[in-house]
mmCIF file of C-alpha atoms and ligand atoms in Angstrom:
data_model
loop_
_atom_site.group_PDB
_atom_site.id
_atom_site.type_symbol
_atom_site.label_atom_id
_atom_site.label_comp_id
_atom_site.label_asym_id
_atom_site.label_seq_id
_atom_site.Cartn_x
_atom_site.Cartn_y
_atom_site.Cartn_z
ATOM 1 C CA MET A 1 9.123 -16.698 -33.877
ATOM 2 C CA LYS A 2 9.953 -16.700 -30.127
ATOM 3 C CA ASN A 3 11.938 -13.490 -29.433
ATOM 4 C CA HIS A 4 12.299 -14.080 -25.786
ATOM 5 C CA ALA A 5 15.257 -15.847 -24.220
ATOM 6 C CA GLN A 6 14.118 -19.523 -23.368
ATOM 7 C CA SER A 7 15.112 -19.063 -19.735
ATOM 8 C CA GLU A 8 12.909 -16.078 -19.283
ATOM 9 C CA ILE A 9 9.299 -16.893 -18.412
ATOM 10 C CA GLN A 10 7.181 -13.964 -19.264
ATOM 11 C CA ILE A 11 3.524 -12.991 -19.050
ATOM 12 C CA THR A 12 2.701 -10.239 -21.491
ATOM 13 C CA THR A 13 -0.752 -8.547 -21.382
ATOM 14 C CA VAL A 14 -1.988 -8.150 -25.029
ATOM 15 C CA PHE A 15 -5.602 -7.116 -24.340
ATOM 16 C CA ASP A 16 -6.848 -4.985 -21.449
ATOM 17 C CA ASN A 17 -8.963 -1.848 -20.495
ATOM 18 C CA TYR A 18 -5.979 -0.408 -18.956
ATOM 19 C CA ALA A 19 -3.029 1.093 -20.882
ATOM 20 C CA PHE A 20 0.409 0.514 -20.042
ATOM 21 C CA GLN A 21 2.474 1.120 -23.103
ATOM 22 C CA ALA A 22 1.420 3.588 -25.923
ATOM 23 C CA PRO A 23 0.252 3.334 -28.810
ATOM 24 C CA LEU A 24 -1.239 0.090 -28.093
ATOM 25 C CA LYS A 25 -5.066 -0.268 -28.267
ATOM 26 C CA THR A 26 -7.265 -0.619 -25.072
ATOM 27 C CA ALA A 27 -10.706 -2.078 -24.855
ATOM 28 C CA TRP A 28 -12.772 -3.853 -22.326
ATOM 29 C CA GLY A 29 -11.571 -7.448 -21.850
ATOM 30 C CA TYR A 30 -8.404 -9.287 -21.128
ATOM 31 C CA ALA A 31 -5.803 -11.466 -22.801
ATOM 32 C CA CYS A 32 -2.161 -12.399 -22.037
ATOM 33 C CA VAL A 33 0.601 -14.439 -23.720
ATOM 34 C CA VAL A 34 2.972 -16.788 -21.573
ATOM 35 C CA THR A 35 6.252 -17.259 -23.150
ATOM 36 C CA GLY A 36 9.479 -19.185 -22.282
ATOM 37 C CA LEU A 37 8.030 -22.525 -21.313
ATOM 38 C CA ASP A 38 7.979 -25.581 -23.541
ATOM 39 C CA LYS A 39 4.661 -24.358 -25.094
ATOM 40 C CA THR A 40 3.322 -20.800 -25.503
ATOM 41 C CA VAL A 41 -0.126 -20.011 -24.247
ATOM 42 C CA LEU A 42 -2.514 -17.445 -25.238
ATOM 43 C CA PHE A 43 -4.713 -16.745 -22.005
ATOM 44 C CA ASP A 44 -8.185 -15.553 -23.066
ATOM 45 C CA THR A 45 -8.662 -13.451 -26.585
ATOM 46 C CA GLY A 46 -10.035 -10.171 -25.380
ATOM 47 C CA GLY A 47 -13.334 -8.944 -26.651
ATOM 48 C CA ASP A 48 -12.228 -7.805 -30.177
ATOM 49 C CA GLY A 49 -9.961 -9.987 -32.391
ATOM 50 C CA ALA A 50 -8.754 -7.004 -34.467
ATOM 51 C CA VAL A 51 -7.394 -5.206 -31.373
ATOM 52 C CA LEU A 52 -5.932 -8.498 -30.175
ATOM 53 C CA LEU A 53 -3.980 -9.166 -33.234
ATOM 54 C CA ALA A 54 -2.769 -5.550 -33.732
ATOM 55 C CA ASN A 55 -1.580 -5.459 -30.246
ATOM 56 C CA MET A 56 0.207 -8.873 -30.636
ATOM 57 C CA LYS A 57 1.781 -7.576 -33.833
ATOM 58 C CA ALA A 58 2.976 -4.355 -32.089
ATOM 59 C CA LEU A 59 4.584 -6.562 -29.372
ATOM 60 C CA ASN A 60 6.299 -8.632 -31.719
ATOM 61 C CA ILE A 61 4.262 -11.855 -30.611
ATOM 62 C CA ASP A 62 3.750 -14.033 -33.611
ATOM 63 C CA PRO A 63 0.339 -15.723 -33.518
ATOM 64 C CA SER A 64 1.704 -18.727 -35.159
ATOM 65 C CA SER A 65 3.986 -19.304 -32.047
ATOM 66 C CA ILE A 66 0.866 -19.981 -29.978
ATOM 67 C CA ASP A 67 0.367 -23.678 -29.138
ATOM 68 C CA TYR A 68 -2.537 -23.357 -26.629
ATOM 69 C CA VAL A 69 -5.434 -21.187 -26.026
ATOM 70 C CA PHE A 70 -6.794 -21.078 -22.590
ATOM 71 C CA LEU A 71 -10.339 -19.584 -22.207
ATOM 72 C CA SER A 72 -11.130 -18.781 -18.569
ATOM 73 C CA HIS A 73 -15.018 -18.401 -19.063
ATOM 74 C CA ILE A 74 -17.651 -17.851 -21.538
ATOM 75 C CA ASP A 75 -17.842 -14.008 -21.243
ATOM 76 C CA GLY A 76 -17.530 -12.172 -24.648
ATOM 77 C CA ASP A 77 -14.604 -9.748 -23.299
ATOM 78 C CA HIS A 78 -12.613 -12.965 -22.901
ATOM 79 C CA THR A 79 -13.765 -15.047 -25.973
ATOM 80 C CA ASP A 80 -14.891 -12.819 -28.766
ATOM 81 C CA GLY A 81 -11.328 -12.488 -30.104
ATOM 82 C CA LEU A 82 -11.032 -16.224 -30.719
ATOM 83 C CA ALA A 83 -12.493 -16.471 -34.248
ATOM 84 C CA HIS A 84 -10.035 -13.710 -35.600
ATOM 85 C CA PHE A 85 -7.056 -15.403 -33.844
ATOM 86 C CA LEU A 86 -8.036 -18.849 -35.271
ATOM 87 C CA ALA A 87 -8.214 -17.347 -38.646
ATOM 88 C CA VAL A 88 -4.430 -16.542 -38.403
ATOM 89 C CA ASN A 89 -3.458 -19.744 -36.448
ATOM 90 C CA PRO A 90 -5.839 -22.607 -36.258
ATOM 91 C CA ASN A 91 -3.148 -24.999 -35.213
ATOM 92 C CA VAL A 92 -3.951 -24.804 -31.360
ATOM 93 C CA THR A 93 -5.656 -26.809 -28.734
ATOM 94 C CA VAL A 94 -8.279 -24.536 -26.919
ATOM 95 C CA HIS A 95 -8.750 -25.415 -23.465
ATOM 96 C CA LEU A 96 -12.369 -24.216 -22.380
ATOM 97 C CA LEU A 97 -15.130 -25.440 -19.738
ATOM 98 C CA ASP A 98 -16.987 -28.356 -20.419
ATOM 99 C CA SER A 99 -20.035 -26.191 -19.760
ATOM 100 C CA PHE A 100 -19.362 -23.902 -22.818
ATOM 101 C CA PRO A 101 -22.239 -24.114 -25.196
ATOM 102 C CA SER A 102 -21.877 -27.045 -27.805
ATOM 103 C CA ASP A 103 -22.309 -24.445 -30.709
ATOM 104 C CA PHE A 104 -19.323 -22.593 -29.399
ATOM 105 C CA MET A 105 -17.240 -25.778 -29.368
ATOM 106 C CA ALA A 106 -18.494 -26.863 -32.678
ATOM 107 C CA GLU A 107 -17.488 -23.548 -34.152
ATOM 108 C CA THR A 108 -14.104 -23.683 -32.796
ATOM 109 C CA ARG A 109 -13.585 -27.022 -34.265
ATOM 110 C CA ARG A 110 -14.922 -25.867 -37.594
ATOM 111 C CA LEU A 111 -12.290 -23.005 -37.486
ATOM 112 C CA GLY A 112 -9.599 -25.762 -37.435
ATOM 113 C CA ALA A 113 -8.615 -25.983 -33.708
ATOM 114 C CA LYS A 114 -8.781 -28.823 -31.237
ATOM 115 C CA VAL A 115 -11.142 -28.413 -28.435
ATOM 116 C CA HIS A 116 -10.218 -29.680 -24.870
ATOM 117 C CA PRO A 117 -13.054 -29.247 -22.413
ATOM 118 C CA VAL A 118 -11.983 -28.933 -18.723
ATOM 119 C CA ASP A 119 -13.780 -30.339 -15.603
ATOM 120 C CA GLY A 120 -11.349 -30.982 -12.879
ATOM 121 C CA PRO A 121 -7.899 -29.827 -12.384
ATOM 122 C CA GLU A 122 -5.382 -31.208 -14.736
ATOM 123 C CA GLN A 123 -1.934 -30.586 -16.137
ATOM 124 C CA ILE A 124 -1.796 -29.009 -19.588
ATOM 125 C CA PHE A 125 1.869 -29.365 -20.297
ATOM 126 C CA GLU A 126 4.970 -29.392 -18.456
ATOM 127 C CA THR A 127 4.635 -26.805 -15.669
ATOM 128 C CA ALA A 128 1.167 -25.472 -16.753
ATOM 129 C CA PHE A 129 -2.059 -26.415 -14.901
ATOM 130 C CA THR A 130 -5.715 -25.418 -14.900
ATOM 131 C CA THR A 131 -7.432 -25.247 -11.667
ATOM 132 C CA GLY A 132 -10.446 -27.045 -12.972
ATOM 133 C CA VAL A 133 -13.918 -25.546 -13.034
ATOM 134 C CA ILE A 134 -14.507 -23.397 -9.994
ATOM 135 C CA GLY A 135 -17.944 -21.837 -9.230
ATOM 136 C CA GLN A 136 -21.561 -22.853 -10.150
ATOM 137 C CA LEU A 137 -23.136 -19.654 -11.731
ATOM 138 C CA ARG A 138 -20.489 -17.983 -13.351
ATOM 139 C CA SER A 139 -17.859 -20.804 -13.548
ATOM 140 C CA GLU A 140 -14.192 -20.146 -14.487
ATOM 141 C CA HIS A 141 -10.870 -21.927 -14.573
ATOM 142 C CA SER A 142 -7.417 -20.204 -14.038
ATOM 143 C CA LEU A 143 -4.118 -20.962 -15.400
ATOM 144 C CA ILE A 144 -1.315 -21.883 -13.091
ATOM 145 C CA VAL A 145 2.356 -21.798 -14.181
ATOM 146 C CA ASP A 146 4.255 -23.670 -11.526
ATOM 147 C CA LEU A 147 8.073 -22.709 -11.478
ATOM 148 C CA GLY A 148 8.821 -24.923 -8.518
ATOM 149 C CA GLU A 149 10.073 -22.173 -5.938
ATOM 150 C CA ILE A 150 6.983 -19.806 -6.883
ATOM 151 C CA ALA A 151 3.948 -20.145 -9.024
ATOM 152 C CA ALA A 152 2.016 -17.684 -11.113
ATOM 153 C CA ILE A 153 -1.944 -17.718 -11.189
ATOM 154 C CA ILE A 154 -3.659 -16.058 -14.125
ATOM 155 C CA THR A 155 -7.290 -15.177 -13.971
ATOM 156 C CA GLY A 156 -9.805 -13.839 -16.328
ATOM 157 C CA CYS A 157 -12.461 -12.196 -14.179
ATOM 158 C CA ALA A 158 -11.976 -14.275 -11.199
ATOM 159 C CA HIS A 159 -15.898 -14.536 -10.942
ATOM 160 C CA PRO A 160 -15.646 -17.309 -8.229
ATOM 161 C CA GLY A 161 -13.603 -14.967 -6.031
ATOM 162 C CA ILE A 162 -9.800 -14.315 -6.316
ATOM 163 C CA ALA A 163 -9.145 -15.810 -3.046
ATOM 164 C CA THR A 164 -11.270 -19.105 -3.731
ATOM 165 C CA ILE A 165 -9.265 -19.427 -6.848
ATOM 166 C CA VAL A 166 -5.667 -19.022 -5.190
ATOM 167 C CA ALA A 167 -6.826 -21.525 -2.503
ATOM 168 C CA ARG A 168 -7.620 -24.120 -5.114
ATOM 169 C CA ALA A 169 -4.276 -23.396 -6.837
ATOM 170 C CA ARG A 170 -2.523 -24.125 -3.561
ATOM 171 C CA GLU A 171 -4.255 -27.605 -3.480
ATOM 172 C CA ILE A 172 -2.818 -28.314 -6.735
ATOM 173 C CA VAL A 173 0.784 -27.013 -6.578
ATOM 174 C CA ASP A 174 1.255 -26.701 -2.946
ATOM 175 C CA ALA A 175 1.915 -23.599 -0.739
ATOM 176 C CA LYS A 176 4.428 -21.408 -2.151
ATOM 177 C CA PRO A 177 4.723 -17.631 -2.943
ATOM 178 C CA PHE A 178 2.277 -16.864 -5.681
ATOM 179 C CA LEU A 179 2.080 -14.175 -8.218
ATOM 180 C CA ILE A 180 -1.389 -13.282 -9.354
ATOM 181 C CA THR A 181 -2.509 -11.353 -12.406
ATOM 182 C CA GLY A 182 -5.452 -10.600 -14.483
ATOM 183 C CA GLY A 183 -9.009 -9.398 -13.619
ATOM 184 C CA PHE A 184 -9.950 -9.694 -10.050
ATOM 185 C CA HIS A 185 -13.561 -8.494 -10.435
ATOM 186 C CA LEU A 186 -13.494 -6.140 -7.439
ATOM 187 C CA PHE A 187 -14.722 -3.137 -9.415
ATOM 188 C CA ARG A 188 -18.272 -3.189 -7.553
ATOM 189 C CA SER A 189 -16.531 -3.839 -3.972
ATOM 190 C CA ASN A 190 -15.925 -1.271 -1.396
ATOM 191 C CA LYS A 191 -12.879 -0.563 0.345
ATOM 192 C CA SER A 192 -13.271 -2.739 3.434
ATOM 193 C CA GLU A 193 -14.315 -5.656 1.143
ATOM 194 C CA ILE A 194 -11.406 -5.290 -0.872
ATOM 195 C CA ASN A 195 -8.978 -5.050 1.914
ATOM 196 C CA ASP A 196 -10.630 -8.262 3.318
ATOM 197 C CA VAL A 197 -9.854 -10.117 0.133
ATOM 198 C CA ILE A 198 -6.324 -8.608 0.079
ATOM 199 C CA ALA A 199 -5.787 -9.987 3.805
ATOM 200 C CA ASP A 200 -6.994 -13.356 2.574
ATOM 201 C CA LEU A 201 -4.755 -13.395 -0.346
ATOM 202 C CA LYS A 202 -1.753 -12.612 1.639
ATOM 203 C CA GLY A 203 -2.593 -15.382 4.074
ATOM 204 C CA LEU A 204 -2.836 -17.794 1.228
ATOM 205 C CA GLY A 205 0.682 -16.792 0.278
ATOM 206 C CA VAL A 206 0.108 -14.327 -2.614
ATOM 207 C CA LYS A 207 3.379 -12.189 -2.579
ATOM 208 C CA TRP A 208 3.118 -10.356 -5.914
ATOM 209 C CA ALA A 209 -0.096 -8.797 -7.524
ATOM 210 C CA GLY A 210 -0.586 -7.371 -10.873
ATOM 211 C CA PRO A 211 -4.380 -6.593 -11.072
ATOM 212 C CA CYS A 212 -5.952 -5.267 -14.117
ATOM 213 C CA HIS A 213 -9.196 -5.616 -16.184
ATOM 214 C CA CYS A 214 -12.404 -5.801 -13.860
ATOM 215 C CA THR A 215 -10.317 -5.259 -10.614
ATOM 216 C CA GLY A 216 -11.468 -1.588 -10.867
ATOM 217 C CA ASP A 217 -9.438 1.598 -10.098
ATOM 218 C CA LEU A 218 -10.144 1.419 -6.197
ATOM 219 C CA GLY A 219 -9.088 -2.263 -6.169
ATOM 220 C CA ILE A 220 -5.777 -1.514 -8.039
ATOM 221 C CA HIS A 221 -5.044 1.346 -5.791
ATOM 222 C CA LEU A 222 -5.586 -0.738 -2.620
ATOM 223 C CA PHE A 223 -3.475 -3.621 -4.062
ATOM 224 C CA LYS A 224 -0.768 -1.019 -4.723
ATOM 225 C CA GLU A 225 -0.925 0.195 -1.112
ATOM 226 C CA ALA A 226 -1.012 -3.308 0.307
ATOM 227 C CA PHE A 227 1.816 -4.917 -1.780
ATOM 228 C CA GLY A 228 4.129 -1.896 -2.024
ATOM 229 C CA GLU A 229 7.106 -2.877 -4.070
ATOM 230 C CA ASN A 230 5.558 -6.260 -4.976
ATOM 231 C CA PHE A 231 2.672 -4.511 -6.706
ATOM 232 C CA ILE A 232 2.990 -4.655 -10.580
ATOM 233 C CA LYS A 233 1.343 -2.098 -12.691
ATOM 234 C CA VAL A 234 -0.365 -4.036 -15.446
ATOM 235 C CA GLY A 235 -1.913 -2.993 -18.712
ATOM 236 C CA VAL A 236 -1.775 -3.636 -22.357
ATOM 237 C CA GLY A 237 1.989 -4.091 -23.263
ATOM 238 C CA LYS A 238 3.248 -4.938 -19.688
ATOM 239 C CA THR A 239 5.513 -7.882 -19.577
ATOM 240 C CA ILE A 240 5.959 -9.550 -16.128
ATOM 241 C CA ASN A 241 9.211 -11.626 -16.163
ATOM 242 C CA LEU A 242 8.759 -14.417 -13.667
ATOM 243 C CA SER A 243 12.372 -15.339 -13.816
ATOM 244 C CA THR A 244 13.375 -12.136 -11.934
ATOM 245 C CA LEU A 245 10.949 -12.554 -9.053
ATOM 246 C CA LYS A 246 12.671 -13.604 -5.772
HETATM 247 ZN ZN1 LIG B 1 -13.978 -9.766 -17.903
HETATM 248 ZN ZN1 LIG B 2 -16.185 -12.362 -16.953
#
């Protein structure tokens, strides 16, 4: 069941530690669903499968509509919801890092899903790409939705650095106005560090920002100041309609 008009490409946050819409549940972690493309993507699964499925149900997103699960990195607040989700819909391909433990991949296959380990940048389908693995210690990949005129970049925790991720995305889909959303991992950074990151992002062509999860309260506040009307307040239940961004 897809209850969105096909022409509307939307990113709906289904799991986050920030609230947007009552009475959805909040918990530490992140997940969103991208609809309106040829295929439907669940990006990350949050830290609690019961919360994930309850929020999807409340938002009228049928788990069986998901074709791809994209796991940004191994942290439990992004992957622990997977088993619950696969119990409801195992007919998906799970894109994960090739560095994920073999036990994790084996269990994912045992639950009925296809596993697609990611190394370098690649096209997932139509207009969806992975940045490929970025970073050595806490490596991560991010999802790019390329709409031609603009592109959206979705990050889990952005452990390799949000500006590093956007710079990689630019190499893959060329320079264009970018929307970024997800966790930017700035919750331990101070004001001047965060403002430096924001300046880098603007220099890379980021036009809209929807920070949530591990961006932190100060980071979210500073993004709001810096992006003004192009700041997007994100939390569980927020839908960003990419088709309306100009
Ligand atoms: Zn996280
Ligand atoms: Zn993380």
